[in-house]
Short mmCIF file of C-alpha atoms in Angstrom, two decimals:
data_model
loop_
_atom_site.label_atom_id
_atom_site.label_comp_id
_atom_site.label_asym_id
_atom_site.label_seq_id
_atom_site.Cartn_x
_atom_site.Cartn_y
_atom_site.Cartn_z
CA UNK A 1 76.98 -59.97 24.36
CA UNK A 2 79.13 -59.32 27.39
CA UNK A 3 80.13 -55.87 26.03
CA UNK A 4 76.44 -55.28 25.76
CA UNK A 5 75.66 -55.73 29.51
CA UNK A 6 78.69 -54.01 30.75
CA UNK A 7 77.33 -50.75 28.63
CA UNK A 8 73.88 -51.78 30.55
CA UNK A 9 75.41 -51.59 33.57
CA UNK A 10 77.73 -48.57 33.50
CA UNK A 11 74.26 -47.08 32.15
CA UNK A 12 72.50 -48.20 35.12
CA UNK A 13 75.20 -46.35 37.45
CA UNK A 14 75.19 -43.21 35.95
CA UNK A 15 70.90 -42.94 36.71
CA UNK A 16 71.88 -44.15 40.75
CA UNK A 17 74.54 -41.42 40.63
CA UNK A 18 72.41 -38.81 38.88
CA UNK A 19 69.39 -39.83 41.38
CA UNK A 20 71.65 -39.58 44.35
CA UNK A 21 73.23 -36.02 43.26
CA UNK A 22 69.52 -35.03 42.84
CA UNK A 23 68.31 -36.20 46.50
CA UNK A 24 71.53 -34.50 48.40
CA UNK A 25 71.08 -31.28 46.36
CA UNK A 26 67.62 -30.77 46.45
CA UNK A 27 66.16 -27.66 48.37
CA UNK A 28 63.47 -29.98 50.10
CA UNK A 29 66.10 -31.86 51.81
CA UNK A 30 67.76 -28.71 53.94
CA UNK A 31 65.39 -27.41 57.13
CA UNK A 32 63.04 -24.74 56.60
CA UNK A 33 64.60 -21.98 57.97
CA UNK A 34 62.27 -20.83 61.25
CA UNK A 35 60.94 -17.24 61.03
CA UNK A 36 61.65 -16.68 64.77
CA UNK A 37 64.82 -18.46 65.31
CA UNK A 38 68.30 -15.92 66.45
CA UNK A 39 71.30 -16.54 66.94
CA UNK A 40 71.60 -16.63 70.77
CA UNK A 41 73.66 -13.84 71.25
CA UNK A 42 71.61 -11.33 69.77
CA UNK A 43 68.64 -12.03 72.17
CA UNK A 44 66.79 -9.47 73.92
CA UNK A 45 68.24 -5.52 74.09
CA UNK A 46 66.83 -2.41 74.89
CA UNK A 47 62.72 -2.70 74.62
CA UNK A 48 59.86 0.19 75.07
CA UNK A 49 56.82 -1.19 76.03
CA UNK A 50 54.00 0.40 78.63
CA UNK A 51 53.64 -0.33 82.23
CA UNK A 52 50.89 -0.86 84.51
CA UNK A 53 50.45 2.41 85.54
CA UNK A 54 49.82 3.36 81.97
CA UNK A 55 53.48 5.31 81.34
CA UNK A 56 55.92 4.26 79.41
CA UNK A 57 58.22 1.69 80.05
CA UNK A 58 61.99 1.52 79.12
CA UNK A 59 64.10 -1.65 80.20
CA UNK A 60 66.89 1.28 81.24
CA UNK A 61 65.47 0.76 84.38
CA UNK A 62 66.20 -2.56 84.30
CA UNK A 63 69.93 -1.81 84.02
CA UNK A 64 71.93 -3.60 86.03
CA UNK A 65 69.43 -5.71 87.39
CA UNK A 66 69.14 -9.67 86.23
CA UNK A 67 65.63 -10.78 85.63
CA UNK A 68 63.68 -13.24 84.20
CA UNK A 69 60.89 -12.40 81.64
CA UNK A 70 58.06 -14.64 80.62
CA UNK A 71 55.65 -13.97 77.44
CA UNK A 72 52.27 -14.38 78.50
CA UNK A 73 48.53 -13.32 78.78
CA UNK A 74 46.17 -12.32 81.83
CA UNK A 75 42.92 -14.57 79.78
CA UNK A 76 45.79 -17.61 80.78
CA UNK A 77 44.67 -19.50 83.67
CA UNK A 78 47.09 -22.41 83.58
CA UNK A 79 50.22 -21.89 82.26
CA UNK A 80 51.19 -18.09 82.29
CA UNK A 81 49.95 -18.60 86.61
CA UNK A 82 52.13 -21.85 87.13
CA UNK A 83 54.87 -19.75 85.18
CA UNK A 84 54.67 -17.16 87.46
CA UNK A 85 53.94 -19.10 90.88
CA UNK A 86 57.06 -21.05 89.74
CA UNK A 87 59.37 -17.46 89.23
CA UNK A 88 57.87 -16.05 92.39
CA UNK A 89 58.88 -19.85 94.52
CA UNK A 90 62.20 -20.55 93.45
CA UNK A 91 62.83 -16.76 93.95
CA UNK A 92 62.11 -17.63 97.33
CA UNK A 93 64.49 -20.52 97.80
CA UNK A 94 67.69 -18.54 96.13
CA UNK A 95 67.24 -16.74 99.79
CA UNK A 96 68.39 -13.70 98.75
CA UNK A 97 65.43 -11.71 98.91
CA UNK A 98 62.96 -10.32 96.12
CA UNK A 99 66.11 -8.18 95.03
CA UNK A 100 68.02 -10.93 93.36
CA UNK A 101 66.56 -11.18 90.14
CA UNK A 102 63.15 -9.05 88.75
CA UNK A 103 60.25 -11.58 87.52
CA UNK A 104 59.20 -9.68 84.18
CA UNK A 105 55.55 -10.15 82.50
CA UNK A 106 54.81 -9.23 79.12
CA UNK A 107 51.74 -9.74 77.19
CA UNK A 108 51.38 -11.14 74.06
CA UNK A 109 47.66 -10.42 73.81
CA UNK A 110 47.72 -6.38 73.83
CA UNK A 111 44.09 -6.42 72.37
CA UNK A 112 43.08 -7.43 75.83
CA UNK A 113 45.65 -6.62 78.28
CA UNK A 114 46.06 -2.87 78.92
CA UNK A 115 47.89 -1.51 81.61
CA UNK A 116 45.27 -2.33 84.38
CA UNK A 117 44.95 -6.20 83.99
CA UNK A 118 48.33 -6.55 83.32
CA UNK A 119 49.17 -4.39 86.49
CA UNK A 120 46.34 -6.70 88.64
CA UNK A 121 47.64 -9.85 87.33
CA UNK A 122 51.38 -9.24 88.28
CA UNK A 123 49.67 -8.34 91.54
CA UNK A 124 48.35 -11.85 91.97
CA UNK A 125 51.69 -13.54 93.28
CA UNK A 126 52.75 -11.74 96.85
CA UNK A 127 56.01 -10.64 95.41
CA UNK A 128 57.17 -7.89 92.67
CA UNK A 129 56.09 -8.99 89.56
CA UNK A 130 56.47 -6.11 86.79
CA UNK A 131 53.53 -6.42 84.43
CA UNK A 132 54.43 -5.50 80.94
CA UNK A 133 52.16 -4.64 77.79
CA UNK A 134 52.57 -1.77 74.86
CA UNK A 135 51.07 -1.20 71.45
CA UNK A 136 50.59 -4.13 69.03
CA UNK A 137 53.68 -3.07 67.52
CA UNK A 138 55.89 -2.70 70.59
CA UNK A 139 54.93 -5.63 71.61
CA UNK A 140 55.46 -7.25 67.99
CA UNK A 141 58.99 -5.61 67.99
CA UNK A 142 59.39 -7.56 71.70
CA UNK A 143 58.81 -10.73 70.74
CA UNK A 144 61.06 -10.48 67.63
CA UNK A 145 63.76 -9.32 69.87
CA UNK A 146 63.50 -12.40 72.24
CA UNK A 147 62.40 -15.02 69.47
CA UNK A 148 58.62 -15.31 70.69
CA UNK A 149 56.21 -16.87 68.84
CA UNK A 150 52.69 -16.36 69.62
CA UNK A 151 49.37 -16.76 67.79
CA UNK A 152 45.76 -16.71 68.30
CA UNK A 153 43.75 -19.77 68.74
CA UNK A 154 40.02 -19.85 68.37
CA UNK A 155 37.72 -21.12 70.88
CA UNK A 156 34.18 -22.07 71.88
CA UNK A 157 31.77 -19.31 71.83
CA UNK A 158 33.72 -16.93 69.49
CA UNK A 159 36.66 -16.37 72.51
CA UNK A 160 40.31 -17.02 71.56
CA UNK A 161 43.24 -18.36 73.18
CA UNK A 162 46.85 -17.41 72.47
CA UNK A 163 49.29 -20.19 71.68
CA UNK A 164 52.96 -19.07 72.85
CA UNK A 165 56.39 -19.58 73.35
CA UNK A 166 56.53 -21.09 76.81
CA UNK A 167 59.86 -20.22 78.14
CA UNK A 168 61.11 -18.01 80.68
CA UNK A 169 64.29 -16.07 79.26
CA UNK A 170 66.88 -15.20 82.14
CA UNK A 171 69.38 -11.97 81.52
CA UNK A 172 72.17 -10.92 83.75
CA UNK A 173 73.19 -8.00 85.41
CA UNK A 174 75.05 -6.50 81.92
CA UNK A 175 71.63 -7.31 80.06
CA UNK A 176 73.21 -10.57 78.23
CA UNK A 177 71.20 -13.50 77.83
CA UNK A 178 71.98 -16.16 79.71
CA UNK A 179 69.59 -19.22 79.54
CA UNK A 180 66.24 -20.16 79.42
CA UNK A 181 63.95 -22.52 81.50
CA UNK A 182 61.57 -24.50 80.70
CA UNK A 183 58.44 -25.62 81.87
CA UNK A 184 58.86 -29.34 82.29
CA UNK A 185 62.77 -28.98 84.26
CA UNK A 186 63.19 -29.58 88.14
CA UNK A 187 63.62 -27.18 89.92
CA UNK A 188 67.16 -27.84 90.98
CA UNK A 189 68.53 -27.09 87.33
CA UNK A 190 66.25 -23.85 87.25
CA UNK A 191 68.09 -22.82 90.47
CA UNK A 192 71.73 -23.51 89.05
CA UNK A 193 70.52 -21.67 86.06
CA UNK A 194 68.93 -18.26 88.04
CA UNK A 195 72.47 -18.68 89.98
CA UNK A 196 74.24 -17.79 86.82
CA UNK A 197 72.32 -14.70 86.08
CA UNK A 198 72.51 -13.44 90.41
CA UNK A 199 75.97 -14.04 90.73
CA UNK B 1 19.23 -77.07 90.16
CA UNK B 2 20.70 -75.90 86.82
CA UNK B 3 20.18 -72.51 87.13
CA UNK B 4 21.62 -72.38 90.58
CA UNK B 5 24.85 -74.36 89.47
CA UNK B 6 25.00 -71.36 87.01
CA UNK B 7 25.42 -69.11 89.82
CA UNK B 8 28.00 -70.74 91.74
CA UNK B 9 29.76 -70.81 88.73
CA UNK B 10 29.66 -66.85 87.61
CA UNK B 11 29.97 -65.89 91.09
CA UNK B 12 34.07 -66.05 91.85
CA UNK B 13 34.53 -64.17 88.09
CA UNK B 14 31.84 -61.46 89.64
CA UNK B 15 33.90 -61.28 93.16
CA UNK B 16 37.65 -60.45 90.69
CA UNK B 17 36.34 -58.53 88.14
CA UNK B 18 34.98 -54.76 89.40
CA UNK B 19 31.70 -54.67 86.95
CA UNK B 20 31.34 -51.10 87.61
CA UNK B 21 33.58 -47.65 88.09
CA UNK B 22 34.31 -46.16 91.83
CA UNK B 23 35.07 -42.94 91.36
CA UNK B 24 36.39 -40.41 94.13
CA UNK B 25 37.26 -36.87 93.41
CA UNK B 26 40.13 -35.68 95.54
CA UNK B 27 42.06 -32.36 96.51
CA UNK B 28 40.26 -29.74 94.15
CA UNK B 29 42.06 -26.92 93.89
CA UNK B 30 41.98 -23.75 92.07
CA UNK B 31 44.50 -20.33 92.09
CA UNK B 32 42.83 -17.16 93.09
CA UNK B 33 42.24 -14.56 90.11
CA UNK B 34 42.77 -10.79 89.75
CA UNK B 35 39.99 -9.09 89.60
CA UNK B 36 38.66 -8.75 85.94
CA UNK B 37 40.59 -11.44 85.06
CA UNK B 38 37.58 -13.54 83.55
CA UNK B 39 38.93 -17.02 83.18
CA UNK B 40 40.70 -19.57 86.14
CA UNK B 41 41.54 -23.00 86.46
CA UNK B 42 40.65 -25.91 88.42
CA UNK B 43 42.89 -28.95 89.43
CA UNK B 44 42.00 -32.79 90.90
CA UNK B 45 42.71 -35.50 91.42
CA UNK B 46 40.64 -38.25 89.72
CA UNK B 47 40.38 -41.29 91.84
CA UNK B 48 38.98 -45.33 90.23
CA UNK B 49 39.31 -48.21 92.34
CA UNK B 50 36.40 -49.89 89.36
CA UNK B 51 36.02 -50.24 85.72
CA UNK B 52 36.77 -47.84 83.10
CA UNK B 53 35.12 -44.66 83.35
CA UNK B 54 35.15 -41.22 80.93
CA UNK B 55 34.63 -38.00 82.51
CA UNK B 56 31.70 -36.48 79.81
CA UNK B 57 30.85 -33.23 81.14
CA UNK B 58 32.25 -30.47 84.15
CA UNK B 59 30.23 -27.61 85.62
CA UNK B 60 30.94 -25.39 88.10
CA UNK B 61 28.97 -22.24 90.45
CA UNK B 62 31.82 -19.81 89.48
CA UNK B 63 31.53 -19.84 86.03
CA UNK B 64 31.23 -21.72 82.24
CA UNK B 65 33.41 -24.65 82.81
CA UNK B 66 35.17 -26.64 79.86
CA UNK B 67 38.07 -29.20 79.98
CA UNK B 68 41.05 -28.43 78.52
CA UNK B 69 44.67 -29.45 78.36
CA UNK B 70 47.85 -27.44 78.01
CA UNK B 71 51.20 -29.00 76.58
CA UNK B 72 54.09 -27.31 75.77
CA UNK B 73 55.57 -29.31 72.78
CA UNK B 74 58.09 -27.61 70.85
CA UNK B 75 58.20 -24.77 73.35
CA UNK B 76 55.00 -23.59 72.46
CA UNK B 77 52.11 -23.56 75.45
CA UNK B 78 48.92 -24.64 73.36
CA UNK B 79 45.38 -24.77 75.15
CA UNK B 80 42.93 -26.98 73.58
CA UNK B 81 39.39 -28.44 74.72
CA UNK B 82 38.85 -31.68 75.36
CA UNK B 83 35.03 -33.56 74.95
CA UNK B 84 35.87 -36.20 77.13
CA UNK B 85 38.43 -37.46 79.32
CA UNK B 86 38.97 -41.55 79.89
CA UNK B 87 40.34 -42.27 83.48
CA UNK B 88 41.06 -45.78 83.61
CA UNK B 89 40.04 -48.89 85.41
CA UNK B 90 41.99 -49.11 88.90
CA UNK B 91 43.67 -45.93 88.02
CA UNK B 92 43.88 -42.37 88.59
CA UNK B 93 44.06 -39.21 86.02
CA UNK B 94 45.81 -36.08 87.94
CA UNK B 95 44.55 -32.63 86.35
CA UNK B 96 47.53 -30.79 86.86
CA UNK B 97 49.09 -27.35 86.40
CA UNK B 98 50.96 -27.50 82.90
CA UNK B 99 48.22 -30.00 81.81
CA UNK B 100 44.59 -31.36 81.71
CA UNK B 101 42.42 -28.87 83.41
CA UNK B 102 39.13 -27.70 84.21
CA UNK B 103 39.23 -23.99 82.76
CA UNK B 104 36.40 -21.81 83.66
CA UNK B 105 35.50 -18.94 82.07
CA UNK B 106 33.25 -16.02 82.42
CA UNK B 107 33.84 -15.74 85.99
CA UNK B 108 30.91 -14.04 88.24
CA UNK B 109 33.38 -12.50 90.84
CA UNK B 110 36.85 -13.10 91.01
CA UNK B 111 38.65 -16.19 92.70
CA UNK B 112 39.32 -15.43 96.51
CA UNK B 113 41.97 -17.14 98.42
CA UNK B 114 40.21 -19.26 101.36
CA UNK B 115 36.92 -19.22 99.58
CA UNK B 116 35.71 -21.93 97.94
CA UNK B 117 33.76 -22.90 94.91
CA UNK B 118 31.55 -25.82 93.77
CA UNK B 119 31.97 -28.33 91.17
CA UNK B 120 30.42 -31.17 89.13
CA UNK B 121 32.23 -33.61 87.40
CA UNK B 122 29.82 -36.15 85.53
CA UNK B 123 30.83 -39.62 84.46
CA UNK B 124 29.71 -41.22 81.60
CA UNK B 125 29.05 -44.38 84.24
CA UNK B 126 28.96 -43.03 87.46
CA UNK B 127 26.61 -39.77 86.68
CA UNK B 128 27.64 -36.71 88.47
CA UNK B 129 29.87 -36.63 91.44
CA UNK B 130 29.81 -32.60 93.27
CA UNK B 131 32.67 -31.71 95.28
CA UNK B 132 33.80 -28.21 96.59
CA UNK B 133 37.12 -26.53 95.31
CA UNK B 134 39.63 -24.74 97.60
CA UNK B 135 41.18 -21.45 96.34
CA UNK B 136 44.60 -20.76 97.18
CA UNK B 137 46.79 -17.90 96.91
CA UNK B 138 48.37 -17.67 93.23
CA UNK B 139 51.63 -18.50 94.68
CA UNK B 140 50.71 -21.11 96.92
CA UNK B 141 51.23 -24.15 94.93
#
């Protein structure tokens, strides 16, 4: 009788062990591996895209320069304007001119945005902005290069909205990604932060 | 006499309890636009010193006007419509840059700086309340 419930038992065991070798090893346990996520090293590089005077644009002339690009779209009239207002302020309080650090825009939308609305909305903020857009597929190859996500949302009357990565990326002077800011941090940590990338 | 002992009673609750919604519509405010840039945005400040209120319906000169909210969860900037918007009793709902907002769309003529614009915000309670919107330079706040 008592061997019987010790073979029970040591029966009983092996089905815990077996279920718990079954829950650590099985694939729906480990995170889905994000289409857009890089290491942080590897983001950014040399891009093509087209500026607003219609030409071609080549981040060599960005060399040597630190700036801050922001993925956006000129149909965005809340937070691709704060984004930019916010660039174009704390620009301002660093103190060392419009110099310092270029304020990069780059649309995410290029159905929409050619070279002229891009080129008027940069215009919008008193201070160099450098509007961005390119083909669908330079601007595709962009956002892979800095990790963007973006996609189209639908809206009332047939119109659509573009969901996107809301982050400003900020590179230094040898074109190495430094750090990015977000929209919900004070502006005091956004200034240390644009200090690394002027200094 | 019964009737009027009635009143005395109800009237102190009356006197504590705000039986209806007092609504004030502060500080609109609204970035200038590029030109062809159809859509723009319009901020307030939603102020209640009553009872509970929703805000039903916005309309503006400028343009189509719809309410919408922005948030940024997971690092993604979504813009969705909203049908209504409650703004609680003795309270006040900010529409903010980053977040709720009255988007308009279809613009006539583009946003000027020092121009303004006119706008109706109707209450489910309260019915319409018009006030007039200030446009700012882009980088102005």
């Amino acid at each position: 009788m008592l061997g019987k419930l010790r073979f029970i038992l040591w029966g009983l065991v092996l089905v815990a062990a077996a279920a718990l070798a079954f829950l650590l090893t099985s694939p729906a346990r480990l995170p889905a591996p994000r289409e857009t996520e890089l290491p942080l090293a590897s983001i950014g590089g040399p891009f093509t895209l087209v500026g607003a005077d219609g030409r071609t644009f080549s981040s060599a002339k960005l060399a040597g320069k630190p700036f801050a690009i922001f993925f956006g779209f000129t149909h965005c009239p809340d937070v691709c304007p704060t984004t930019l207002a916010r660039l174009a302020r704390l620009r301002r309080q660093l103190g060392q001119g419009d110099e310092a650090f270029a304020i990069v825009f780059v649309s995410v939308d290029p159905e929409r945005d050619g070279p002229a609305e891009v080129g008027a909305y940069a215009k919008l903020f008193d201070t160099p902005v450098i509007g961005l857009t390119g083909s669908v597929a330079q601007i595709k190859q962009v956002k892979k290069q800095y990790a963007v996500f973006s996609a189209k949302a639908p809206q009332a009357g047939g119109d659509y909205s573009v969901d996107h990565t809301g982050s400003v990326f900020l590179i230094d002077r040898a074109g190495k990604f430094v750090a990015t800011l977000a929209p919900d941090e004070n502006d005091a940590v956004a200034l240390e932060k644009l200090k690394r990338i002027v200094g | 006499m019964r009737i009027s002992l009635m009143l005395i009673a109800a009237a102190p609750l009356a006197s504590c309890a705000p039986t209806a919604p007092q609504i004030e519509v502060r500080d609109a405010w609204a970035r200038a636009t590029a030109p062809g840039q159809p859509s723009g945005a319009i901020y307030a400040t939603i102020v209640n010193r009553g009872s509970a209120d929703r805000l039903v319906g916005v309309a503006s000169d400028a343009g189509t006007a719809m309410l919408h909210s922005s948030d940024s969860a997971d690092g993604v900037a979504r813009m969705r419509m909203l049908s209504e918007l409650p703004v609680p009793a003795s309270g006040e709902v900010a529409l903010a840059p980053g977040g709720t907002h009255i988007m308009l769309t279809g613009l006539k003529a583009p946003l000027t700086a020092g121009s303004d614009i006119g706008l109706t915000l109707r209450f489910a309670e309260t019915g319409p309340r018009s006030v007039r919107v200030a446009v700012v330079a882009p980088g102005a706040r």
